[in-house]
Coordinates of C-alpha atoms and ligand atoms in Angstrom, one line a residue:
X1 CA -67.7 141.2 -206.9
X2 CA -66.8 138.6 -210.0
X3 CA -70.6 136.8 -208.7
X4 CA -71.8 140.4 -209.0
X5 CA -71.0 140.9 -212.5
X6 CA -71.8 137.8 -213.9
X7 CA -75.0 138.3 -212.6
X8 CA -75.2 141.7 -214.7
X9 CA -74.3 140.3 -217.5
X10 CA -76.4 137.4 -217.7
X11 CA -79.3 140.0 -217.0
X12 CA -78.4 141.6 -219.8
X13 CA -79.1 138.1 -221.9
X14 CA -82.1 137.9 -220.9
X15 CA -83.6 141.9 -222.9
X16 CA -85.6 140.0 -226.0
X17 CA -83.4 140.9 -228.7
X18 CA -86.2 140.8 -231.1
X19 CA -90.0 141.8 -230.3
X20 CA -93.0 141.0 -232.5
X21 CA -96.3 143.0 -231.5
X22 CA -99.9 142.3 -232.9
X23 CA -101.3 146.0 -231.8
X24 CA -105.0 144.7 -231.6
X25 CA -107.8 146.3 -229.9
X26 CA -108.2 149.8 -230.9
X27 CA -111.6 149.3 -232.4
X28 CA -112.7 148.5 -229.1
X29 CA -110.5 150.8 -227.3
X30 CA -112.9 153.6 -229.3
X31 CA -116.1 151.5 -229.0
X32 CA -116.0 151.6 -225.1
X33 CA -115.4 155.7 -225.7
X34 CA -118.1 156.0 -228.2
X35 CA -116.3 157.3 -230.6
X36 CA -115.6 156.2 -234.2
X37 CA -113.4 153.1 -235.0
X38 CA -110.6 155.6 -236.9
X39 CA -110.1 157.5 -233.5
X40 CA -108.7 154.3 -231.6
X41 CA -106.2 154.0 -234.9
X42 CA -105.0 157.4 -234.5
X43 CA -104.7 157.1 -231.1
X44 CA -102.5 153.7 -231.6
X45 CA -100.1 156.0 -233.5
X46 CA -99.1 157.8 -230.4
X47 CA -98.8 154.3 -228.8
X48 CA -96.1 153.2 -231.8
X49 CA -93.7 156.3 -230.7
X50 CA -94.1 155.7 -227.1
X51 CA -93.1 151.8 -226.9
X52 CA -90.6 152.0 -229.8
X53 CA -88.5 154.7 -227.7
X54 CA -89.0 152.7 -224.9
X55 CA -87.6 149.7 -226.1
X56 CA -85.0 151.3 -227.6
X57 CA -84.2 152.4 -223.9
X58 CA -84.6 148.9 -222.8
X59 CA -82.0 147.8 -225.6
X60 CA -84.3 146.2 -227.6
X61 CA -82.7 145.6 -231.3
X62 CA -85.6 145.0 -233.4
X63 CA -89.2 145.6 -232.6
X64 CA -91.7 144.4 -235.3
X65 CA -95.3 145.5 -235.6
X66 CA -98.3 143.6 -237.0
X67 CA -99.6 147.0 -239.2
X68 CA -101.7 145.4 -242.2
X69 CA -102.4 141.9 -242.4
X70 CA -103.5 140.3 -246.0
X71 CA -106.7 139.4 -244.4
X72 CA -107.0 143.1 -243.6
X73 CA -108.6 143.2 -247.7
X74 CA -111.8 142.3 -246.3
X75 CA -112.7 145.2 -244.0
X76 CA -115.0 147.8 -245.4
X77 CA -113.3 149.7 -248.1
X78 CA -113.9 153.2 -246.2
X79 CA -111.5 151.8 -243.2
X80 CA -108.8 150.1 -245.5
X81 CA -108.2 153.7 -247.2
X82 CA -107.7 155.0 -243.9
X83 CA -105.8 152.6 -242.9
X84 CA -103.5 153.2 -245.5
X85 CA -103.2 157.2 -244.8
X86 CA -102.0 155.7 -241.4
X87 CA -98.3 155.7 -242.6
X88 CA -97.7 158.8 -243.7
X89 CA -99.7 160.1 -241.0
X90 CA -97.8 158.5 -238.6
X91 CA -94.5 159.4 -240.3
X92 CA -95.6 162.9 -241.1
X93 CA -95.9 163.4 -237.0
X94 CA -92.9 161.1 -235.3
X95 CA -90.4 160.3 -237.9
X96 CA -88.2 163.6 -237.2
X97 CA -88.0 162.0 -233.2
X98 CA -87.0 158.7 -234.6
X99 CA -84.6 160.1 -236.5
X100 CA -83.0 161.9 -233.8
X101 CA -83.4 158.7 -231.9
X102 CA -81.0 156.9 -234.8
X103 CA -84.4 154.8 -235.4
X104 CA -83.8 152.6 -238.7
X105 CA -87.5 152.2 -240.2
X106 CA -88.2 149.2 -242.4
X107 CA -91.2 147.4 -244.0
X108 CA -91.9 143.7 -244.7
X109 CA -94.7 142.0 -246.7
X110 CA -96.1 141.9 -250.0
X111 CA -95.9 146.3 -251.0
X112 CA -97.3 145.1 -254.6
X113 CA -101.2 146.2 -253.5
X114 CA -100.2 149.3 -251.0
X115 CA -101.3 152.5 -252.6
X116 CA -98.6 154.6 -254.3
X117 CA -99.0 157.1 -252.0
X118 CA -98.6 155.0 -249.0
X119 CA -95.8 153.6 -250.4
X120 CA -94.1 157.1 -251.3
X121 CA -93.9 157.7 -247.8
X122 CA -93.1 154.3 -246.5
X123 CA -90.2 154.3 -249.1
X124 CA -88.8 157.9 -248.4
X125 CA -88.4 157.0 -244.1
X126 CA -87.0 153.7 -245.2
X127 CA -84.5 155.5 -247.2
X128 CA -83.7 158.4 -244.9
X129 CA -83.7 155.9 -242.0
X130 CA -81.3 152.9 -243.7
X131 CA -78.3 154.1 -242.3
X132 CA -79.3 154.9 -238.7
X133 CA -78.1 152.4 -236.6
X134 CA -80.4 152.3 -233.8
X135 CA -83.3 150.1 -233.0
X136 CA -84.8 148.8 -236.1
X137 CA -88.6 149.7 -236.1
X138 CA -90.2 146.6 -238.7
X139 CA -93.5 147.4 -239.8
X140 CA -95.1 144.0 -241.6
X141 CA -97.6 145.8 -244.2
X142 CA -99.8 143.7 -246.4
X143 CA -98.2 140.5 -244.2
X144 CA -99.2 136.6 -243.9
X145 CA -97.3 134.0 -243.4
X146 CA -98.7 131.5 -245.4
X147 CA -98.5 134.0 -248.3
X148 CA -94.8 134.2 -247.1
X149 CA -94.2 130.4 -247.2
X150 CA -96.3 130.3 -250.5
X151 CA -93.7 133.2 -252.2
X152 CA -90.5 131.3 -250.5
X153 CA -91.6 128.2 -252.0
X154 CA -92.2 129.8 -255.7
X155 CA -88.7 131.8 -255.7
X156 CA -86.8 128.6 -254.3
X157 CA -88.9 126.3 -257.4
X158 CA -87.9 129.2 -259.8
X159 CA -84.2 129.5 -258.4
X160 CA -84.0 125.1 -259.3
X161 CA -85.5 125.6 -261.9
X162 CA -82.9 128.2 -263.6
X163 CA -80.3 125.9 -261.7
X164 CA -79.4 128.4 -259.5
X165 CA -80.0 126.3 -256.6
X166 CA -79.8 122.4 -255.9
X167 CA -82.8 120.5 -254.4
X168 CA -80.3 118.8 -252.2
X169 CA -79.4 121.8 -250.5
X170 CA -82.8 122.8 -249.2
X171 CA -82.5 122.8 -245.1
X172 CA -84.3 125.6 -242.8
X173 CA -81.8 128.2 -243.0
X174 CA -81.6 127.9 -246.4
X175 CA -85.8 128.2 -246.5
X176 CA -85.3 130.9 -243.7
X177 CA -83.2 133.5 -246.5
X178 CA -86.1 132.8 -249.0
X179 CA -88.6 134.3 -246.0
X180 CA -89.1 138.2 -246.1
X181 CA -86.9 138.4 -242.8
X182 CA -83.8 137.0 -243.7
X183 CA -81.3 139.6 -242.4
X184 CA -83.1 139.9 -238.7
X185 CA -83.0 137.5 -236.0
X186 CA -86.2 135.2 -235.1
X187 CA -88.4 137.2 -232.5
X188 CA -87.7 136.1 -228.4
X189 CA -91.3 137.5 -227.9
X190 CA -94.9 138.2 -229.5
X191 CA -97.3 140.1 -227.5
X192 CA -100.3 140.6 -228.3
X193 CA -102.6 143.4 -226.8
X194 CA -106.8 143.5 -227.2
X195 CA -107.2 140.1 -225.0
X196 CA -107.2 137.8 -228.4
X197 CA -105.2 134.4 -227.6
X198 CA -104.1 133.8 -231.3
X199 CA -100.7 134.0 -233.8
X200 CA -103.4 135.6 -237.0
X201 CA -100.7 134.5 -240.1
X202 CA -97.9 136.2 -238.3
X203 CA -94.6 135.4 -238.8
X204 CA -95.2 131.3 -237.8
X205 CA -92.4 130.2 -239.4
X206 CA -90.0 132.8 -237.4
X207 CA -92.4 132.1 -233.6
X208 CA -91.3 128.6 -233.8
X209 CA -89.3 129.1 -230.4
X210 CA -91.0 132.8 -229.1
X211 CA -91.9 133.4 -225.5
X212 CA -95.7 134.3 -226.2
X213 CA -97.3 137.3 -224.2
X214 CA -101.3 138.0 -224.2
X215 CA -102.2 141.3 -222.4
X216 CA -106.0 142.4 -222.2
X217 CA -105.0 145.9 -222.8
X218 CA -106.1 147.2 -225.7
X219 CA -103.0 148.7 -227.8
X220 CA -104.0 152.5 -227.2
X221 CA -103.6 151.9 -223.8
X222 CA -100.7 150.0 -223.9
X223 CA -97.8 152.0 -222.4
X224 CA -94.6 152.2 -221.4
X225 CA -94.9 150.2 -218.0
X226 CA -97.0 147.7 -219.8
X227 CA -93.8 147.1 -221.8
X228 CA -91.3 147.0 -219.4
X229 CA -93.6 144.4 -217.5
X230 CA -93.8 142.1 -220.5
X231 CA -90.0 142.2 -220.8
X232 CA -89.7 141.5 -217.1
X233 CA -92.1 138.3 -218.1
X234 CA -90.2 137.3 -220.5
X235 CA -86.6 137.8 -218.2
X236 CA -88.5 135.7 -215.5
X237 CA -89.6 132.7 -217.9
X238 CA -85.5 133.0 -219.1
X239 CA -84.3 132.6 -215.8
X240 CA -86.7 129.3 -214.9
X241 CA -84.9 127.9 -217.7
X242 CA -81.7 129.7 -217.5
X243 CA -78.6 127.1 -217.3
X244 CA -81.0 124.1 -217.8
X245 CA -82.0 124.9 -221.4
X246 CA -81.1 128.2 -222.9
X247 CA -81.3 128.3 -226.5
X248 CA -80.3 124.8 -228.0
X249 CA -81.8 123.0 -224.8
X250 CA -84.5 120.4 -224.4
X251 CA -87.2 122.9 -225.2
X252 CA -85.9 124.7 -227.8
Ligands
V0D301 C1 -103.6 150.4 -237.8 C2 -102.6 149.7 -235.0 C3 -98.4 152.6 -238.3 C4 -102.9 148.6 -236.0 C5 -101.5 150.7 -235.5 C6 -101.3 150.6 -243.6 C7 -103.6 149.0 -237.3 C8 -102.0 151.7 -236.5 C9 -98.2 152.3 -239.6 C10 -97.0 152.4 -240.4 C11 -101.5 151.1 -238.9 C12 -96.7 151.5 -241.4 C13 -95.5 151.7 -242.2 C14 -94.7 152.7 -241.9 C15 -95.0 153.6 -240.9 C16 -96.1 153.5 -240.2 C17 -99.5 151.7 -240.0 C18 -101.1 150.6 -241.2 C19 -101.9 150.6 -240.1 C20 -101.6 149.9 -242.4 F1 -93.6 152.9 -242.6 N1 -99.6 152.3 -237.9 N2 -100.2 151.7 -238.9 N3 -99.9 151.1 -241.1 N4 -102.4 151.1 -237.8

C-alpha cells in the first residue's frame, strides 16, 4: 500500500510543470489541402483551445506558445496583418471557455510593434483573465531570445548605471528576473510540431535543461492524444533518470 502511493506520487512529479510549444507547420498543413496559407492559421486556432484544455486536465501549470516571432517581420506584409487579427480572432471565439476553465492568459515579448488593435484585445483577456487561477496560457508575441538577452543586458547596464544595482551582484538568477519570464518557472519540455529539428530564438536562455520533443505533425493536426503522448515521453525520459539525477543531478 505505502509502495503503492509513493509510486502515485512520484508519477505525479513527473506532469511537465511548464510546456513550451513552437506550433509550426500550418502553411503546409494547408498546402497539402490546397487551400490558402491563412486557412491552416485559422485552423491552428481550434488546435490552441483543444491542447490548452487538455493540459489543463493533465495538470499542466503553464503552457507557452511560440505565436509571433521577431523574425516573423519578414513575411509578406499581406500575411503579417493577418497574423495579427489572429488574436482577437482567436479570443473573440474561445476566451468565454477559458474563462470558465479559470484559464489565466498572458503575453510575453516586445508588444512595442503589435498593432493597437491587436493589442486592445490581447490587453483586455490579460486583464479579465489575471485573477483566474488556473493554467496559465503564455502567448510569446513579437518574441526572440537574443532580443530578450539584448533588452536584459540594457536594463541591467541602465539599473548600474543609476546605481540601483551592483556589478558584483550579477549571477543567473539575478540575469533570469531581468528576462521577460521572471515570475514562471523554466519550461520541462518544448515540442515542436511541423517535422523542423530546431530551438528558432525561443526562449534559449530558459531551454537550458528542457526535455526536447520533435513531432512531424503539423500543428492543425496536433491533438489531444498527440499531447498526452508527448507527456508520456517526457514521464518516460524522467523515470530513466529518476533517482540517479533528478533535477540537480549529473545532467542537469
Ligand atoms: C499563427 C499558429 C493565437 C502559429 C497559431 C499575432 C502562428 C496561430 C494567437 C494569440 C497566431 C496571441 C495572443 C493572444 C491570444 C491569441 C496568435 C499570432 C499568431 C500572432 F492573447 N494564435 N496566434 N497570435 N497563430
Amino acid at each position: 500500500m505505502a509502495e503503492y502511493h509513493k509510486q502515485l506520487s512520484s508519477d505525479a512529479q513527473k506532469i511537465p510543470e511548464h510546456v513550451a510549444i513552437i506550433m509550426d507547420g500550418n502553411g503546409r498543413w494547408a498546402q497539402k489541402r490546397s487551400l490558402p496559407r491563412v486557412s491552416g492559421h485559422r485552423e491552428a486556432l481550434k488546435t490552441i483551445k483543444r491542447v490548452t484544455l487538455e493540459a489543463q486536465r493533465l495538470g499542466v501549470k503553464v503552457l507557452t506558445l511560440y505565436a509571433f516571432s521577431t523574425e516573423n517581420w519578414k513575411r509578406p506584409k499581406s500575411e503579417v496583418d493577418f497574423l495579427m487579427k489572429l488574436p482577437q480572432q482567436f479570443l473573440n471565439t474561445y476566451l468565454v471557455e477559458l474563462i470558465e476553465n479559470n484559464v489565466q492568459v498572458r503575453v510575453m515579448g516586445d508588444m512595442t510593434r503589435i498593432p493597437q488593435y491587436t493589442m486592445r484585445a490581447v490587453s483586455q483577456a490579460v486583464e479579465q483573465t489575471k485573477s483566474n487561477t488556473g493554467l496559465i496560457l503564455n502567448f510569446a508575441l513579437n518574441y526572440g531570445s537574443h532580443s530578450e538577452i539584448v533588452s536584459a543586458v540594457k536594463k541591467m547596464v541602465q539599473d548600474v548605471q543609476a546605481r540601483k544595482l551592483d556589478p558584483e551582484s550579477i549571477d543567473e538568477d539575478l540575469l533570469a528576473d531581468y528576462m521577460l519570464s521572471p515570475a514562471l518557472p523554466d519550461p520541462d519540455l518544448l515540442i515542436r510540431t511541423g517535422g523542423e529539428l530546431r530551438l528558432s530564438n525561443f526562449m534559449l536562455w530558459q531551454l537550458a535543461y528542457t526535455e526536447l520533443y520533435f513531432t512531424d505533425t503539423f500543428w492543425p493536426d496536433f491533438n489531444e492524444e498527440d499531447l498526452r503522448k508527448a507527456v508520456r515521453e517526457f514521464a518516460c525520459r524522467q523515470r530513466r533518470f529518476g533517482g540517479l539525477n533528478g533535477k540537480g543531478g549529473d545532467n542537469k
